[in-house]
Amino acid sequence: MKLRLNNLKKSYGSRAVLDVERCEIPSGAITGLIGPNGAGKTTLMNIIAGLDAPESGEVLYGLKDGSFSPDLPKKAVTMLFQTPYMLHTTVEKNIAYPLQLRRAEREVIKRRVKNLMDDFDLTPLAKNKAWRLSGGETQKVALARAVALKPELLLLDEPTSNIDNTSVAVIEKTLDYERNKHKMTSVIISHNLAQIRRLCDYVIFMHEGRIIEQGDAKEILSKPADPRTKAFIAGELLL
Amino acid sequence: MDYIFDGIVQAIGLILSGDPVIFEVVGLSLRVSGTSVLIAVLIGIPLGILIGTREFIGKRVLLRIIYTCMSLPPVILGLFVFLILMRQGPLGAYQLNYTPTAMIIAQTLLVTPIVMGLTYNIVRDRAKDVGRLGKTLGGTGVSNVFLMLREVKGGLVIALVSAFGRAISEVGAVMIVGGNITGKTRVMTTYIAELRSMGDYSQAIAVGIILLLLSLIVNTILYQFQQRDEK
């Protein structure tokens, strides 16, 4: 799903937190949203997900027929948070929930949940209480629950910041697989530049609510044009 | 000390003998408190969810009022309901004072703020996370409300237990609006007060034990339900 962002503005009181003139997020690719804390990355992601509203401007969602719509296609977009909320039930019921919401047939749900649990190494935890899992396990369940819907656009807000490497690998593998197999579009916020290098096709660098630079991931990460991007990638503190 | 022992023996005797007076009093107590709690749940839970999930002008004032009403003295509330329902009052035409309906009204007003306040507190803690999850999984307004109910049902049981406990053990309000009329508005708590004033301590203890047993049974059932939910 291609995204077009036009003149998005958002402020809290007198403090402007987002001012994006124009941006396009490519379809079927993984886009990394990078920048220092307070750059407006999460605000932008929340607006794309429909969790927050901009003061002005619009997000246009690309449809399958090539046209664009300002209406959020609820069933095609989902989001993964840094600390996902687990429903107070078992792991398998958490994964099944979005499918039940779509009124999928019982057999379809059963099959899909089983496949997802196998893919994410969650089968031994199927009957466990989801809210008592470790951080890595929780994030895997949340991702399995999100991809159960076969979304066209997956938004991820620092999904791997506090989890073990094995779980990070499973999550990255899934994003890679979904991009290659189902042309799923992903937008990921991450402070881990090595992860951005491994995963992303496209990168957007944000600073103080604005998009400073955007383009091909390899190009931006190896030859950034803007000195602020260069400083951020070099690990300097942007104040 | 003998009268305490006698009271316990009498309680067992009264339960086993199926004493019609006791069963009538227990039946009315359960009917009045049960109906009050049911109405309080129907009003208090939706309003508690609404207040917990929405921001609006005057919310803080409203919450202060609810919290104050949660600890409202039953006697004051009983007096207020009595004055509203008395012959010269605004609802005097319905002649509800000294009827079980008046007792239900008083107890409903007493326990609705408890249900509402506790529901608000439970929902407030999870509103953001559950709301966000529901939205990002493509849920509708209705499905998100059901999701919220599902997620806080353990807490709602506690609200229910608290409301029932407050209603069944309350004496001031039901005494004022009901009048403790034999065979008509006499409930366990007002009966205990009457027996005490008559010096019939053994019988008062017997009814007290039945009241405690009833509370224990209801709370155990609801507690089991909550524990099953947590497992």
Coordinates of N, CA and C in Angstrom, one line a residue, chain A residues 50-201:
Chain A
G50 N -4.3 6.2 12.2 CA -5.6 6.7 12.5 C -5.8 6.8 14.0
L51 N -4.7 6.8 14.8 CA -4.9 6.9 16.3 C -4.8 8.3 16.7
D52 N -4.3 9.2 15.8 CA -4.2 10.6 16.2 C -4.6 11.4 14.9
A53 N -5.1 12.6 15.1 CA -5.6 13.4 13.9 C -4.6 14.6 13.7
P54 N -4.3 14.9 12.5 CA -3.4 16.0 12.3 C -4.3 17.3 12.4
E55 N -3.6 18.4 12.7 CA -4.4 19.7 12.7 C -4.7 20.1 11.3
S56 N -3.8 19.8 10.4 CA -4.1 20.1 8.9 C -3.3 19.1 8.1
G57 N -3.7 19.1 6.8 CA -3.0 18.1 5.9 C -3.8 16.8 5.9
E58 N -3.2 15.9 5.1 CA -3.9 14.6 5.0 C -3.0 13.4 4.7
V59 N -3.5 12.3 5.0 CA -2.8 11.0 4.6 C -3.6 10.4 3.5
L60 N -3.0 10.1 2.4 CA -3.7 9.4 1.4 C -3.3 7.9 1.3
Y61 N -4.2 7.0 1.3 CA -3.9 5.6 1.3 C -4.1 5.0 -0.1
G62 N -3.0 4.4 -0.6 CA -3.1 3.9 -2.0 C -4.0 2.6 -2.1
L63 N -4.9 2.6 -3.0 CA -5.8 1.5 -3.1 C -5.3 0.6 -4.2
K64 N -5.9 -0.6 -4.3 CA -5.4 -1.6 -5.2 C -5.5 -1.2 -6.7
D65 N -6.6 -0.4 -7.0 CA -6.8 0.1 -8.3 C -5.9 1.3 -8.7
G66 N -5.0 1.6 -7.9 CA -4.1 2.7 -8.2 C -4.5 4.1 -7.7
S67 N -5.8 4.2 -7.3 CA -6.2 5.5 -6.8 C -5.8 5.7 -5.3
F68 N -6.1 6.9 -4.8 CA -5.8 7.2 -3.4 C -7.0 7.6 -2.7
S69 N -7.1 7.2 -1.4 CA -8.3 7.6 -0.6 C -7.8 8.2 0.7
P70 N -8.5 9.3 1.2 CA -8.1 9.9 2.5 C -8.7 9.1 3.7
D71 N -9.5 8.1 3.4 CA -10.1 7.3 4.4 C -9.2 6.1 4.8
L72 N -9.0 5.9 6.1 CA -8.2 4.8 6.5 C -8.8 3.5 6.2
P73 N -8.2 2.7 5.4 CA -8.8 1.3 5.2 C -8.5 0.4 6.4
K74 N -9.4 0.5 7.4 CA -9.2 -0.1 8.7 C -8.7 -1.6 8.6
K75 N -9.3 -2.3 7.7 CA -9.1 -3.7 7.7 C -7.7 -4.0 7.0
A76 N -7.1 -3.0 6.4 CA -5.8 -3.3 5.7 C -4.6 -2.8 6.4
V77 N -4.9 -2.0 7.5 CA -3.8 -1.4 8.2 C -3.7 -1.9 9.7
T78 N -2.6 -2.2 10.2 CA -2.4 -2.5 11.6 C -1.1 -2.0 12.1
M79 N -1.0 -2.0 13.4 CA 0.2 -1.4 14.1 C 0.7 -2.2 15.2
L80 N 2.0 -2.3 15.4 CA 2.7 -3.0 16.4 C 3.4 -2.0 17.3
F81 N 3.2 -2.1 18.6 CA 3.8 -1.1 19.5 C 5.0 -1.7 20.3
Q82 N 5.7 -0.8 20.9 CA 6.9 -1.2 21.6 C 6.6 -2.1 22.8
T83 N 5.5 -1.8 23.5 CA 5.0 -2.7 24.5 C 3.6 -3.1 24.2
P84 N 3.4 -4.2 23.4 CA 2.0 -4.5 22.9 C 1.2 -5.0 24.1
Y85 N -0.1 -4.7 23.9 CA -1.1 -5.1 24.9 C -1.5 -6.6 24.6
M86 N -1.4 -7.4 25.6 CA -1.9 -8.8 25.4 C -3.3 -9.0 26.0
L87 N -4.2 -9.5 25.3 CA -5.5 -9.8 25.9 C -5.4 -10.8 27.0
H88 N -6.3 -10.7 28.0 CA -6.2 -11.6 29.2 C -6.7 -13.0 28.8
T89 N -6.0 -13.6 28.0 CA -6.4 -15.0 27.6 C -5.1 -15.7 27.1
T90 N -5.3 -16.8 26.4 CA -4.2 -17.6 26.0 C -3.5 -17.0 24.8
V91 N -2.3 -17.5 24.5 CA -1.6 -17.1 23.3 C -2.4 -17.3 22.0
E92 N -2.9 -18.6 21.9 CA -3.6 -18.9 20.7 C -4.9 -18.1 20.5
K93 N -5.5 -17.7 21.6 CA -6.8 -16.9 21.5 C -6.4 -15.5 21.2
N94 N -5.3 -15.0 21.6 CA -4.8 -13.7 21.2 C -4.6 -13.6 19.7
I95 N -4.0 -14.6 19.2 CA -3.7 -14.6 17.7 C -5.1 -14.8 16.9
A96 N -6.0 -15.5 17.5 CA -7.3 -15.8 16.8 C -8.2 -14.5 16.9
Y97 N -8.0 -13.6 17.9 CA -8.9 -12.5 18.1 C -9.2 -11.7 16.8
P98 N -8.2 -11.2 16.1 CA -8.5 -10.4 14.9 C -9.3 -11.2 13.9
L99 N -9.1 -12.5 13.8 CA -9.8 -13.3 12.8 C -11.3 -13.5 13.2
Q100 N -11.5 -13.6 14.5 CA -12.8 -13.7 15.0 C -13.6 -12.4 14.8
L101 N -12.8 -11.3 14.9 CA -13.4 -10.0 14.7 C -13.9 -9.8 13.2
R102 N -13.2 -10.5 12.3 CA -13.5 -10.5 10.9 C -14.6 -11.6 10.6
R103 N -15.0 -12.3 11.6 CA -16.0 -13.3 11.5 C -15.5 -14.5 10.5
A104 N -14.3 -14.8 10.6 CA -13.7 -15.9 9.8 C -14.3 -17.2 10.3
E105 N -14.4 -18.2 9.4 CA -14.9 -19.5 9.8 C -14.0 -20.2 10.8
R106 N -14.6 -20.9 11.7 CA -13.9 -21.6 12.8 C -12.7 -22.4 12.2
E107 N -12.9 -23.2 11.2 CA -11.8 -24.0 10.6 C -10.7 -23.2 10.1
V108 N -11.1 -22.0 9.4 CA -10.1 -21.1 8.9 C -9.2 -20.6 10.0
I109 N -9.9 -20.1 11.1 CA -9.2 -19.6 12.2 C -8.2 -20.6 12.8
K110 N -8.7 -21.8 13.0 CA -7.9 -22.9 13.6 C -6.6 -23.1 12.8
R111 N -6.8 -23.2 11.5 CA -5.7 -23.5 10.6 C -4.7 -22.4 10.6
R112 N -5.2 -21.1 10.5 CA -4.3 -20.0 10.4 C -3.6 -19.8 11.7
V113 N -4.2 -20.0 12.8 CA -3.6 -19.8 14.1 C -2.5 -20.8 14.3
K114 N -2.8 -22.1 13.9 CA -1.8 -23.1 14.0 C -0.6 -22.8 13.1
N115 N -0.8 -22.4 11.9 CA 0.3 -22.1 11.0 C 1.2 -20.9 11.6
L116 N 0.5 -19.9 12.1 CA 1.2 -18.8 12.6 C 2.0 -19.2 13.9
M117 N 1.4 -20.0 14.7 CA 2.2 -20.4 15.9 C 3.4 -21.2 15.6
D118 N 3.3 -22.0 14.5 CA 4.4 -22.8 14.0 C 5.5 -21.9 13.5
D119 N 5.1 -20.9 12.6 CA 6.0 -20.0 12.0 C 6.8 -19.1 13.1
F120 N 6.1 -18.8 14.2 CA 6.7 -17.9 15.2 C 7.3 -18.7 16.4
D121 N 7.4 -20.0 16.2 CA 7.9 -20.9 17.3 C 7.0 -20.7 18.6
L122 N 5.8 -20.5 18.5 CA 4.9 -20.3 19.6 C 4.1 -21.5 20.0
T123 N 4.2 -22.6 19.3 CA 3.3 -23.7 19.5 C 3.4 -24.2 21.0
P124 N 4.6 -24.3 21.6 CA 4.7 -24.8 22.9 C 4.0 -23.9 23.9
L125 N 3.8 -22.6 23.5 CA 3.2 -21.6 24.4 C 1.7 -21.4 24.2
A126 N 1.1 -22.2 23.3 CA -0.3 -22.0 22.8 C -1.3 -21.8 23.9
K127 N -1.2 -22.6 25.0 CA -2.2 -22.5 26.1 C -1.7 -21.6 27.2
N128 N -0.5 -21.0 27.1 CA 0.0 -20.1 28.1 C -0.8 -18.8 28.2
K129 N -0.8 -18.2 29.4 CA -1.4 -16.9 29.6 C -0.6 -15.9 28.9
A130 N -1.2 -15.2 27.9 CA -0.4 -14.3 27.1 C 0.2 -13.1 27.8
W131 N -0.5 -12.7 28.9 CA 0.0 -11.5 29.6 C 1.2 -11.8 30.6
R132 N 1.6 -13.1 30.6 CA 2.7 -13.4 31.5 C 3.9 -13.9 30.7
L133 N 4.0 -13.6 29.4 CA 5.1 -14.0 28.6 C 6.3 -13.0 28.7
S134 N 7.4 -13.4 28.3 CA 8.6 -12.5 28.3 C 8.4 -11.4 27.2
G135 N 9.3 -10.4 27.2 CA 9.2 -9.3 26.2 C 9.2 -9.8 24.8
G136 N 10.2 -10.7 24.5 CA 10.4 -11.2 23.2 C 9.2 -12.1 22.7
E137 N 8.7 -12.9 23.6 CA 7.6 -13.8 23.3 C 6.3 -12.9 23.1
T138 N 6.2 -11.9 23.9 CA 5.0 -11.0 23.7 C 5.0 -10.3 22.4
Q139 N 6.2 -9.9 22.0 CA 6.3 -9.2 20.7 C 6.1 -10.2 19.5
K140 N 6.5 -11.4 19.7 CA 6.2 -12.4 18.6 C 4.7 -12.7 18.5
V141 N 4.0 -12.8 19.7 CA 2.6 -13.0 19.7 C 1.9 -11.8 19.0
A142 N 2.3 -10.6 19.4 CA 1.7 -9.4 18.8 C 1.9 -9.3 17.3
L143 N 3.1 -9.8 16.8 CA 3.3 -9.7 15.4 C 2.5 -10.8 14.7
A144 N 2.4 -12.0 15.3 CA 1.6 -13.0 14.7 C 0.1 -12.6 14.7
R145 N -0.3 -11.9 15.7 CA -1.7 -11.4 15.7 C -1.9 -10.4 14.7
A146 N -0.9 -9.5 14.4 CA -1.0 -8.5 13.4 C -1.0 -9.1 12.0
V147 N -0.1 -10.0 11.7 CA -0.1 -10.5 10.4 C -1.2 -11.6 10.1
A148 N -1.9 -12.0 11.2 CA -3.0 -12.9 11.0 C -4.0 -12.3 10.0
L149 N -4.1 -11.0 10.1 CA -5.1 -10.3 9.2 C -4.6 -10.1 7.8
K150 N -3.4 -10.5 7.5 CA -2.8 -10.3 6.2 C -2.9 -8.8 5.8
P151 N -2.4 -7.9 6.6 CA -2.5 -6.5 6.3 C -1.7 -6.1 5.1
E152 N -2.2 -5.0 4.5 CA -1.4 -4.4 3.3 C -0.4 -3.5 3.9
L153 N -0.6 -2.9 5.0 CA 0.3 -1.9 5.6 C 0.5 -2.3 7.1
L154 N 1.7 -2.5 7.5 CA 2.1 -2.8 8.9 C 3.0 -1.7 9.5
L155 N 2.5 -1.1 10.5 CA 3.3 0.0 11.1 C 3.9 -0.5 12.4
L156 N 5.2 -0.3 12.6 CA 5.9 -0.9 13.8 C 6.6 0.2 14.5
D157 N 6.3 0.5 15.8 CA 6.9 1.5 16.6 C 7.9 0.9 17.5
E158 N 9.1 0.9 17.2 CA 10.2 0.3 18.0 C 9.9 -1.1 18.5
P159 N 9.6 -2.0 17.6 CA 9.1 -3.3 18.1 C 10.2 -4.2 18.7
T160 N 11.5 -3.8 18.5 CA 12.5 -4.8 19.0 C 13.4 -4.1 20.0
S161 N 13.0 -3.0 20.6 CA 13.9 -2.3 21.4 C 14.4 -3.0 22.7
N162 N 13.5 -3.8 23.3 CA 13.9 -4.4 24.6 C 13.7 -5.9 24.5
I163 N 14.0 -6.5 23.4 CA 13.8 -8.0 23.3 C 15.1 -8.7 22.9
D164 N 15.1 -10.0 23.1 CA 16.3 -10.8 22.9 C 16.6 -11.0 21.4
N165 N 17.8 -11.3 21.0 CA 18.2 -11.4 19.6 C 17.4 -12.4 18.8
T166 N 17.1 -13.6 19.5 CA 16.4 -14.6 18.8 C 15.0 -14.1 18.3
S167 N 14.3 -13.4 19.2 CA 13.0 -12.8 18.9 C 13.2 -11.8 17.8
V168 N 14.2 -11.0 17.9 CA 14.5 -9.9 16.9 C 14.6 -10.6 15.5
A169 N 15.4 -11.7 15.5 CA 15.6 -12.4 14.2 C 14.3 -12.9 13.6
V170 N 13.4 -13.4 14.5 CA 12.1 -14.0 14.0 C 11.3 -12.8 13.5
I171 N 11.3 -11.7 14.1 CA 10.5 -10.5 13.7 C 11.0 -10.0 12.3
E172 N 12.3 -9.9 12.2 CA 12.9 -9.4 11.0 C 12.6 -10.4 9.8
K173 N 12.7 -11.6 10.1 CA 12.5 -12.7 9.1 C 11.1 -12.6 8.6
T174 N 10.2 -12.3 9.5 CA 8.7 -12.2 9.2 C 8.5 -11.0 8.3
L175 N 9.1 -9.9 8.6 CA 8.9 -8.7 7.8 C 9.4 -8.9 6.4
D176 N 10.6 -9.5 6.4 CA 11.2 -9.8 5.1 C 10.4 -10.8 4.2
Y177 N 9.9 -11.8 4.9 CA 9.0 -12.8 4.2 C 7.7 -12.2 3.7
E178 N 7.1 -11.4 4.5 CA 5.8 -10.7 4.2 C 6.0 -9.7 3.0
R179 N 7.2 -9.1 3.0 CA 7.4 -8.2 1.9 C 7.6 -8.9 0.6
N180 N 8.4 -10.0 0.7 CA 8.7 -10.7 -0.5 C 7.6 -11.6 -1.0
K181 N 6.9 -12.2 -0.1 CA 5.8 -13.1 -0.5 C 4.5 -12.4 -0.8
H182 N 4.1 -11.5 0.1 CA 2.8 -10.8 0.0 C 2.8 -9.4 -0.4
K183 N 4.0 -8.9 -0.6 CA 4.1 -7.4 -1.0 C 3.6 -6.5 0.1
M184 N 3.7 -7.0 1.3 CA 3.2 -6.1 2.4 C 4.1 -4.9 2.6
T185 N 3.5 -3.7 2.8 CA 4.3 -2.5 3.1 C 4.5 -2.4 4.6
S186 N 5.7 -2.1 5.0 CA 5.9 -1.9 6.4 C 6.6 -0.6 6.6
V187 N 6.3 0.0 7.7 CA 7.0 1.2 8.1 C 7.5 1.0 9.6
I188 N 8.8 1.1 9.8 CA 9.3 0.7 11.1 C 10.1 1.9 11.7
I189 N 9.8 2.2 13.0 CA 10.6 3.1 13.7 C 11.6 2.3 14.5
S190 N 12.9 2.7 14.3 CA 13.9 2.0 15.1 C 15.1 2.9 15.3
H191 N 15.7 2.7 16.5 CA 16.9 3.4 16.8 C 18.2 2.6 16.5
N192 N 17.9 1.4 16.0 CA 19.0 0.5 15.7 C 19.3 0.6 14.2
L193 N 20.4 1.3 13.9 CA 20.7 1.6 12.5 C 21.2 0.3 11.8
A194 N 21.7 -0.6 12.5 CA 22.1 -1.9 11.9 C 20.9 -2.6 11.4
Q195 N 19.9 -2.6 12.2 CA 18.6 -3.2 11.8 C 18.0 -2.5 10.6
I196 N 18.1 -1.2 10.6 CA 17.5 -0.4 9.4 C 18.3 -0.8 8.2
R197 N 19.6 -1.0 8.3 CA 20.4 -1.4 7.2 C 20.0 -2.8 6.7
R198 N 19.8 -3.7 7.7 CA 19.5 -5.1 7.3 C 18.1 -5.2 6.6
L199 N 17.2 -4.4 7.1 CA 15.8 -4.6 6.7 C 15.2 -3.7 5.6
C200 N 15.6 -2.4 5.7 CA 14.9 -1.4 4.9 C 15.3 -1.2 3.5
D201 N 14.3 -0.9 2.7 CA 14.5 -0.5 1.3 C 14.6 1.0 1.2

